[in-house]
Amino acid sequence: MESKSTFSVKELNKSFAGLKAVDNVSLHLETGEVLGLIGPNGSGKTTLINLMTGMLDKDSGHISLDSHNIGEMPAYRVPFYGLVRTYQTIRIFKNLSCLENAMIGALGVGTKHREAARLAVGLLEELGLGDKIDLPAQSLTFRDQRLLEIARALAAQPKFMLLDEPAAGLNEEETDELLSLLKPMPHSKKIGIIIVEHDMRLIMNLCNRLHVLNYGKTIAEGKPEDVRNNPEVVKAYLGSAAS
Amino acid sequence: MNAQILLEFAINVLSMGSLYALISLGLVFVFGICKLVNYAYGEFITVSAYVLYFLGVFTGLPWLLVFLFGILAGVAVGFFSELVAFRPFRERSLDALLVTSFAVSVILQRLFQLGISPRSKAVPVPAFFNMNIQILGVITPLRNLLIIGTTVVLLTVLVLIMKYTTLGVAMRGASENFVTARLMGVPANLMISVAFIISGFLAGVVAIFWSARTGSVEPMMGGTPLLIGFIAVVIGGMHSLPGSVVGGYVYAFISNVLSLTLPSSLLSFRDAFMFAIVIAFLVLKPEGLLRGNYQEERVG
């Protein structure tokens, strides 16, 4: 029996020079779930991810993974407790091979060399990069680089993965492929996923729950179909589109 | 040009280039990981050279042990200077680190001047270093062949380490994108310590062959190899380990070509010609021969 893990954020705050980028946001997630984090541009989604992974220091609030208070840890300790992320702008190691890229995800959390290589190969194959294992990462297409980042994150064998706009720059077809790769992961890998994305089709098809931010505040949360019809949400999106 | 001159030229380029490659590799290892241009690197070499001097003159240790301790001294000064001087400033800014490296450099130079002697000391060199070897009619001191062999072995070992060990893969990741590697859990302090240790190790090896060539050690001796390292790095590329090696050999090649071709009246200006070429590199190919990797992008 595998017990579920819980990731939770309580009353998180962050200001940049007086501007509230994240305003009293709370959310929680269990392994096996996918939470969509959406909102207009500048609503604080990436800031929230940076706070959750310790890349930015919060002003106040709590971030915990099971009993671990990861909100008080330096960013490089966070992966050890099972929280990893990908980046909106791709941050792979361009001159390293795909295998080495994925391996670093595992090595970083202390996995032994051989085991790291085995994990990396498995994940690369699973994500359809099996025939590109020895190629330098910079030779990959944009889509493959995005997948490589996901493989690298998964190689750390996390409990929770934060995806920051994984479909940005992908076309419709590629986004569908991404969807079909991500869809089974919460169960097959027993992980929880928080995904920031503007592609609503991906969000609606992938997420169990949505969390909507605007001006750093939570304006709605709940099931995708409920959130979609929430007047506040509609207003936030149309409002931002009109401005 | 007959075959003999060509061979002599090749040996000169390869031996000089090997030494220069090791010098610049030591610089780039640290630069790659922490983006610090370490001005104290020359003094790492000086420290090793002084250890060679003291052990060589005042003890009857066998040469191999003298060399070993010389290299260990380089490793130690690399490791401890990072721990004591650089680590406290690392989180501040690169500028702070750069100034710190000037400070470490000057402090070490003054320590040598006050604690040892401002005058140069003769470093004993094992007799076999200067033993002349004849290959196909070309006579060359054995040390020229030793530095080539040593460099080949060291480069092979370093390549194997960087490619096939956990540490090596992590170091290459960290040198490409330190922040991202760190966020994946790669331990920053360890990576930087290892970079300084490798840098100090290379400085130690360089000291052996450098002092064998010049025959002496003095407080300010680090300046010349440091300058050579910079030039090699400018030519080869600051952002790539292979680039720094290539840069060292290209530097030696250009320098030897200049020695051969310049009329004797201009020979004393050889370095001026060298610098002109370096300036040309900076203008025409500022990223060096091997481009390596630039990472300008910040947190997404």
XYZ file of C-alpha atoms in Angstrom:
543
model
C 0.000 0.000 0.000
C 1.431 3.325 -1.009
C 0.260 6.223 1.054
C -0.587 9.522 -0.557
C 1.598 12.563 -0.211
C 0.257 16.049 0.225
C 1.655 19.321 -1.003
C 0.182 22.382 0.564
C 0.631 26.105 0.405
C -0.925 28.286 3.074
C -1.457 32.042 2.988
C 1.499 32.745 0.788
C 2.478 36.383 0.203
C 5.069 38.062 -1.943
C 5.496 41.709 -2.877
C 7.853 43.324 -5.312
C 8.494 46.912 -4.258
C 4.993 47.275 -2.862
C 3.239 45.443 -5.661
C 1.524 42.354 -4.359
C 2.558 39.658 -6.804
C 1.132 36.827 -4.737
C -1.566 37.796 -2.299
C -2.587 35.360 0.408
C -2.729 32.310 -1.847
C -3.466 28.873 -0.416
C -3.693 25.622 -2.302
C -3.178 21.942 -1.738
C -2.653 18.892 -3.840
C -2.337 15.164 -3.369
C -0.379 12.678 -5.413
C -2.494 11.423 -8.292
C -4.064 14.834 -8.867
C -3.474 17.493 -11.503
C -4.061 21.082 -10.483
C -4.227 23.725 -13.194
C -2.919 27.133 -12.235
C -4.378 29.684 -14.598
C -4.889 33.394 -14.860
C -4.183 36.311 -17.167
C -0.626 37.396 -17.878
C 1.031 38.930 -14.859
C -1.400 37.355 -12.441
C 1.394 35.793 -10.392
C 1.485 32.217 -11.666
C 5.206 31.995 -12.327
C 5.961 33.962 -9.171
C 3.912 31.411 -7.271
C 5.888 28.556 -8.823
C 9.162 30.297 -8.039
C 8.026 30.717 -4.446
C 6.904 27.108 -4.135
C 10.256 25.804 -5.343
C 12.236 28.201 -3.175
C 13.704 30.164 -6.072
C 12.169 33.289 -4.615
C 11.946 34.035 -0.903
C 8.409 34.426 0.308
C 7.360 37.319 2.505
C 5.102 35.123 4.605
C 3.180 31.880 4.475
C 3.809 28.158 4.690
C 4.787 25.602 2.074
C 4.903 21.990 3.056
C 5.291 18.597 1.486
C 3.915 15.992 3.864
C 5.568 16.857 7.165
C 8.493 18.699 5.566
C 8.473 22.446 5.809
C 10.032 23.020 2.404
C 9.123 26.704 2.463
C 12.048 27.278 4.802
C 14.557 25.364 2.698
C 17.012 26.647 0.146
C 15.933 25.878 -3.421
C 18.525 23.159 -3.966
C 17.170 21.097 -1.075
C 13.631 21.099 -2.416
C 14.121 18.299 -5.008
C 15.314 15.954 -2.238
C 11.874 16.137 -0.675
C 10.114 15.313 -3.899
C 9.258 18.619 -5.580
C 10.677 19.400 -9.021
C 9.822 21.833 -11.786
C 10.247 22.686 -15.422
C 10.700 26.142 -16.847
C 8.667 28.385 -19.074
C 11.806 29.230 -21.019
C 13.678 26.020 -21.606
C 16.656 25.576 -19.334
C 18.239 22.332 -20.431
C 22.007 21.839 -20.548
C 22.477 22.403 -24.248
C 25.909 20.887 -24.722
C 25.184 17.774 -22.720
C 23.580 14.741 -24.282
C 19.927 13.959 -23.654
C 20.974 11.092 -21.442
C 23.248 13.317 -19.362
C 20.561 15.960 -19.079
C 18.049 13.496 -17.760
C 20.680 11.882 -15.536
C 21.455 15.141 -13.776
C 17.879 15.235 -12.548
C 18.498 11.915 -10.829
C 22.095 12.562 -9.773
C 21.058 15.843 -8.202
C 18.956 14.057 -5.625
C 21.690 11.560 -4.855
C 20.790 8.658 -7.146
C 23.767 6.454 -7.969
C 25.324 6.773 -11.415
C 24.177 3.444 -12.818
C 20.675 3.746 -11.458
C 20.473 7.334 -12.726
C 21.405 6.184 -16.220
C 18.820 3.411 -16.110
C 16.094 5.784 -14.937
C 17.073 8.367 -17.540
C 16.983 5.886 -20.413
C 13.592 4.600 -19.286
C 12.105 8.088 -19.101
C 13.577 9.212 -22.411
C 12.096 6.161 -24.078
C 8.780 6.723 -22.410
C 8.683 10.307 -23.680
C 9.609 9.244 -27.184
C 13.218 10.451 -27.087
C 14.647 6.945 -27.060
C 16.440 7.319 -30.374
C 18.021 10.641 -29.376
C 19.687 9.539 -26.171
C 23.245 10.383 -27.223
C 22.499 13.547 -29.160
C 23.479 16.891 -27.664
C 20.375 18.510 -26.248
C 20.748 21.616 -28.376
C 20.234 19.560 -31.528
C 16.709 18.635 -30.458
C 13.607 20.286 -31.795
C 11.849 22.707 -29.512
C 9.197 20.118 -28.728
C 11.797 17.519 -27.794
C 13.636 20.002 -25.608
C 10.401 20.568 -23.700
C 9.986 16.813 -23.273
C 13.610 16.493 -22.200
C 12.983 19.001 -19.433
C 10.081 16.902 -18.253
C 12.228 13.759 -18.382
C 14.909 15.519 -16.348
C 12.340 16.573 -13.759
C 10.884 13.069 -13.549
C 14.325 11.500 -13.188
C 14.445 12.930 -9.678
C 11.538 10.554 -8.920
C 9.486 13.358 -7.462
C 6.197 13.235 -5.625
C 5.130 16.527 -7.170
C 6.052 18.166 -10.443
C 5.423 21.783 -11.362
C 5.110 22.403 -15.077
C 5.498 26.046 -16.081
C 3.780 26.437 -19.456
C 4.912 23.122 -20.927
C 2.933 23.731 -24.115
C 4.248 27.229 -24.775
C 5.604 27.309 -28.318
C 4.107 23.947 -29.267
C 1.581 23.639 -32.066
C -1.792 21.992 -31.658
C -0.637 18.566 -32.687
C 2.385 18.656 -30.407
C 0.211 19.863 -27.557
C -2.059 16.860 -28.063
C 0.953 14.566 -27.878
C 2.062 16.265 -24.699
C -1.409 15.790 -23.291
C -1.393 12.078 -24.039
C 2.026 11.722 -22.421
C 1.080 13.655 -19.300
C -2.412 12.252 -18.869
C -1.465 8.838 -17.410
C 1.419 10.117 -15.270
C -0.419 10.992 -12.060
C -1.404 7.341 -11.733
C 1.458 5.534 -13.420
C 4.081 7.534 -11.521
C 1.997 8.352 -8.461
C 2.785 12.010 -8.696
C 0.831 15.199 -8.306
C 1.166 17.799 -11.041
C 0.666 21.528 -10.866
C 0.511 22.970 -14.336
C 0.595 26.586 -15.430
C -0.704 26.882 -18.957
C -2.551 29.215 -21.279
C -3.703 26.457 -23.597
C -7.207 25.914 -22.260
C -7.760 22.691 -24.136
C -4.760 21.119 -22.416
C -5.878 22.487 -19.062
C -9.454 21.308 -19.410
C -8.434 17.835 -20.520
C -5.684 17.291 -17.981
C -6.710 18.918 -14.751
C -8.880 17.584 -11.953
C -9.081 21.008 -10.392
C -8.290 24.566 -11.353
C -6.933 27.426 -9.345
C -7.401 30.864 -10.892
C -5.258 33.852 -10.027
C -5.727 37.494 -10.906
C -3.500 40.285 -9.583
C -1.915 37.725 -7.286
C -5.209 36.815 -5.640
C -7.151 33.590 -5.849
C -10.377 34.446 -7.648
C -11.746 30.956 -8.138
C -10.974 27.329 -7.520
C -12.736 24.091 -8.187
C -13.648 21.703 -10.967
C -12.726 22.845 -14.473
C -16.315 22.998 -15.704
C -17.404 25.081 -12.714
C -14.467 27.454 -12.927
C -14.978 27.963 -16.594
C -18.415 29.441 -16.010
C -17.437 31.481 -12.995
C -18.299 35.127 -13.790
C -15.169 36.435 -12.017
C -12.977 34.270 -14.174
C -14.731 35.264 -17.362
C -14.376 38.899 -16.391
C -10.674 38.559 -15.561
C -9.906 36.963 -18.885
C -12.074 39.234 -21.008
C -10.947 42.256 -19.024
C -7.312 41.490 -19.647
C -7.981 40.759 -23.290
C -9.775 44.055 -23.733
C -7.073 46.172 -22.143
C 61.628 23.599 -45.125
C 63.177 20.232 -44.494
C 61.781 17.457 -42.366
C 64.131 18.035 -39.475
C 63.147 21.653 -39.007
C 59.539 20.666 -39.296
C 59.927 18.044 -36.581
C 61.737 20.452 -34.325
C 59.024 22.980 -34.902
C 56.367 20.386 -34.098
C 58.067 19.383 -30.856
C 58.414 23.011 -29.825
C 54.782 23.767 -30.578
C 53.508 20.634 -28.877
C 55.596 20.990 -25.727
C 54.957 24.694 -25.339
C 51.317 24.220 -26.313
C 50.872 21.422 -23.769
C 52.089 23.652 -20.982
C 49.889 26.517 -22.157
C 46.915 24.208 -22.514
C 47.282 23.085 -18.896
C 47.602 26.702 -17.764
C 44.462 27.844 -19.524
C 42.540 24.718 -18.567
C 43.168 25.573 -14.923
C 41.691 29.023 -15.474
C 38.664 27.818 -17.391
C 37.731 25.118 -14.899
C 37.048 27.774 -12.293
C 35.567 30.220 -14.784
C 33.220 27.566 -16.101
C 31.696 26.834 -12.724
C 31.635 30.203 -10.979
C 32.241 32.647 -13.861
C 35.173 33.982 -11.889
C 38.282 35.077 -13.745
C 40.711 34.044 -11.064
C 43.605 36.479 -10.995
C 45.168 34.542 -8.146
C 45.704 31.543 -10.422
C 49.264 32.642 -11.187
C 50.014 32.575 -7.466
C 48.713 29.004 -7.237
C 51.560 28.187 -9.617
C 54.020 30.226 -7.555
C 53.072 28.434 -4.328
C 53.714 25.077 -5.982
C 56.994 26.302 -7.380
C 58.158 27.430 -3.926
C 57.298 24.037 -2.492
C 59.367 22.451 -5.276
C 62.189 24.814 -4.375
C 62.115 24.134 -0.633
C 61.770 20.396 -0.921
C 64.301 20.208 -3.721
C 66.913 22.253 -1.908
C 66.429 21.323 1.735
C 65.354 17.701 1.644
C 66.696 14.650 -0.005
C 63.273 13.467 -1.083
C 63.091 11.570 -4.352
C 61.912 13.671 -7.282
C 58.624 11.914 -7.602
C 57.714 12.846 -4.019
C 58.899 16.414 -4.512
C 56.627 16.710 -7.528
C 53.774 15.104 -5.661
C 54.056 17.566 -2.788
C 54.373 20.432 -5.242
C 51.108 19.406 -6.868
C 49.470 18.864 -3.473
C 50.498 22.402 -2.535
C 48.679 23.675 -5.616
C 45.609 21.642 -4.705
C 45.735 22.923 -1.126
C 46.065 26.577 -2.078
C 43.216 26.191 -4.574
C 40.970 24.496 -2.055
C 41.699 26.790 0.881
C 41.658 30.045 -1.046
C 38.155 29.171 -2.226
C 37.077 28.221 1.284
C 38.553 31.245 3.041
C 38.486 34.006 0.453
C 35.949 33.283 -2.273
C 33.157 31.408 -0.554
C 32.177 34.251 1.815
C 31.680 36.598 -1.162
C 30.159 34.188 -3.600
C 26.545 35.139 -2.975
C 27.310 38.862 -3.277
C 28.416 39.525 -6.818
C 30.890 38.551 -9.472
C 32.596 41.906 -9.072
C 33.217 41.161 -5.420
C 34.723 37.803 -6.388
C 36.936 39.404 -9.000
C 38.274 41.977 -6.538
C 38.774 39.184 -4.021
C 40.897 37.298 -6.512
C 43.081 40.410 -6.965
C 43.390 40.561 -3.190
C 44.354 36.903 -2.881
C 46.906 37.409 -5.631
C 48.496 40.459 -4.012
C 48.431 38.993 -0.509
C 50.200 35.847 -1.685
C 52.797 37.848 -3.636
C 53.558 40.005 -0.585
C 53.745 36.922 1.629
C 56.373 35.442 -0.687
C 58.288 38.724 -0.709
C 58.246 39.177 3.047
C 58.344 35.576 4.147
C 60.763 34.121 1.639
C 62.648 36.627 -0.416
C 61.948 39.240 -3.060
C 64.836 37.777 -5.045
C 64.473 34.810 -7.270
C 65.561 31.390 -6.059
C 66.984 28.664 -8.195
C 64.660 25.689 -8.359
C 66.567 22.438 -8.617
C 65.568 20.430 -11.642
C 66.092 16.695 -11.917
C 68.940 15.900 -14.256
C 66.822 13.737 -16.517
C 64.580 16.730 -17.251
C 67.370 18.438 -19.137
C 68.851 15.304 -20.609
C 68.984 15.725 -24.349
C 67.142 13.221 -26.452
C 67.695 12.711 -30.121
C 64.700 11.881 -32.305
C 65.351 11.554 -36.036
C 68.239 13.930 -35.764
C 66.405 16.506 -33.697
C 67.839 17.155 -30.267
C 65.457 18.192 -27.552
C 65.505 18.103 -23.740
C 63.508 15.231 -22.274
C 61.215 17.623 -20.379
C 59.716 18.731 -23.677
C 58.583 15.179 -24.321
C 57.533 14.719 -20.686
C 55.194 17.704 -20.757
C 53.590 16.412 -23.941
C 53.109 12.965 -22.428
C 51.883 14.362 -19.113
C 49.364 16.565 -20.875
C 48.044 13.713 -22.990
C 47.560 11.584 -19.882
C 45.963 14.395 -17.864
C 43.606 15.398 -20.657
C 42.561 11.779 -21.155
C 41.891 11.314 -17.456
C 39.993 14.600 -17.245
C 37.881 13.729 -20.277
C 37.042 10.345 -18.770
C 36.134 11.929 -15.454
C 34.025 14.638 -17.048
C 32.208 12.199 -19.301
C 31.681 9.111 -17.250
C 31.525 9.972 -13.579
C 28.687 11.397 -11.553
C 30.889 14.282 -10.524
C 31.892 15.011 -14.098
C 28.378 15.056 -15.501
C 27.245 17.253 -12.620
C 30.208 19.592 -13.178
C 29.458 19.937 -16.868
C 25.849 20.659 -16.104
C 26.861 23.189 -13.476
C 29.343 24.892 -15.782
C 26.655 25.304 -18.380
C 23.930 26.540 -16.149
C 24.927 26.757 -12.533
C 21.575 27.972 -11.258
C 19.554 25.254 -12.954
C 21.967 22.512 -11.906
C 21.790 23.764 -8.360
C 18.020 23.757 -8.447
C 18.137 20.107 -9.452
C 19.975 19.437 -6.210
C 23.554 19.431 -7.507
C 25.545 20.629 -4.481
C 27.040 24.039 -5.268
C 29.794 24.098 -2.669
C 31.107 20.719 -3.733
C 31.142 21.677 -7.430
C 33.046 24.878 -6.724
C 35.490 23.179 -4.352
C 36.228 20.527 -6.953
C 36.731 23.169 -9.642
C 39.286 24.953 -7.460
C 40.964 21.653 -6.574
C 41.336 20.725 -10.244
C 42.555 24.242 -10.997
C 45.121 23.970 -8.182
C 46.174 20.525 -9.368
C 46.824 21.843 -12.869
C 48.702 24.808 -11.385
C 50.900 22.311 -9.544
C 51.696 20.382 -12.699
C 52.349 23.624 -14.557
C 54.720 24.740 -11.768
C 56.888 21.650 -12.270
C 57.430 22.279 -15.957
C 57.417 26.052 -15.756
C 60.154 26.165 -13.116
C 62.090 23.502 -14.990
C 62.079 25.786 -18.019
C 62.927 29.013 -16.224
C 64.999 27.311 -13.515
C 63.840 29.729 -10.854
C 60.994 30.891 -8.665
C 60.261 34.432 -7.522
C 57.293 36.172 -5.897
C 55.925 37.756 -9.065
C 56.470 34.803 -11.361
C 52.741 34.006 -11.564
C 52.079 36.979 -13.830
C 53.494 35.487 -16.992
C 51.648 32.155 -16.931
C 48.479 34.025 -15.967
C 48.857 36.267 -19.005
C 49.533 33.258 -21.201
C 46.442 31.589 -19.787
C 44.336 34.645 -20.591
C 45.626 34.833 -24.136
C 45.058 31.141 -24.737
C 41.568 31.490 -23.365
C 40.827 34.500 -25.555
C 41.929 32.531 -28.581
C 40.230 29.278 -27.683
C 37.095 30.457 -25.956
C 36.399 31.163 -22.322
C 33.256 29.090 -22.262
C 34.587 25.729 -23.271
C 37.091 23.340 -21.740
C 38.240 21.925 -25.107
C 38.462 25.513 -26.343
C 40.978 26.425 -23.674
C 43.149 23.456 -24.651
C 42.951 24.343 -28.321
C 43.763 27.945 -27.405
C 46.918 26.854 -25.612
C 48.188 24.954 -28.643
C 47.205 27.673 -31.103
C 49.013 30.234 -28.976
C 52.139 28.087 -28.991
C 51.815 27.623 -32.738
C 51.481 31.335 -33.464
C 54.282 32.173 -31.071
C 56.635 29.652 -32.700
C 55.716 30.770 -36.193
C 56.529 34.332 -35.174
C 59.877 33.213 -33.748
C 60.716 31.463 -36.992
C 59.534 34.059 -39.430
C 60.195 37.426 -37.830
C 63.463 39.048 -38.883
C 65.922 39.129 -36.018
C 65.589 42.885 -35.676
C 61.904 42.447 -34.856
C 62.253 39.343 -32.729
C 62.325 41.274 -29.483
C 58.867 42.575 -30.370
C 57.438 39.100 -30.699
C 55.027 39.628 -27.824
C 53.767 42.826 -29.415
C 52.874 40.854 -32.534
C 51.265 38.231 -30.317
C 49.144 40.851 -28.611
C 48.153 42.316 -31.962
C 46.860 38.884 -32.920
C 45.012 38.617 -29.639
C 43.410 42.013 -30.246
C 42.403 40.812 -33.693
C 40.767 37.800 -32.047
C 38.900 40.027 -29.624
C 37.611 42.154 -32.474
C 36.865 39.471 -35.035
C 36.061 36.407 -32.966
C 35.396 37.498 -29.396
C 33.804 34.172 -28.486
C 37.011 32.292 -29.314
C 37.627 29.422 -31.713
C 35.276 27.045 -29.922
C 32.107 28.826 -29.119
C 31.114 26.819 -26.096
C 27.917 27.819 -24.473
C 26.514 31.144 -23.453
C 23.730 31.223 -20.954
C 22.349 34.681 -20.605
C 18.795 33.834 -19.811
C 17.463 34.355 -16.314
C 14.721 32.765 -14.266
C 11.720 32.129 -16.499
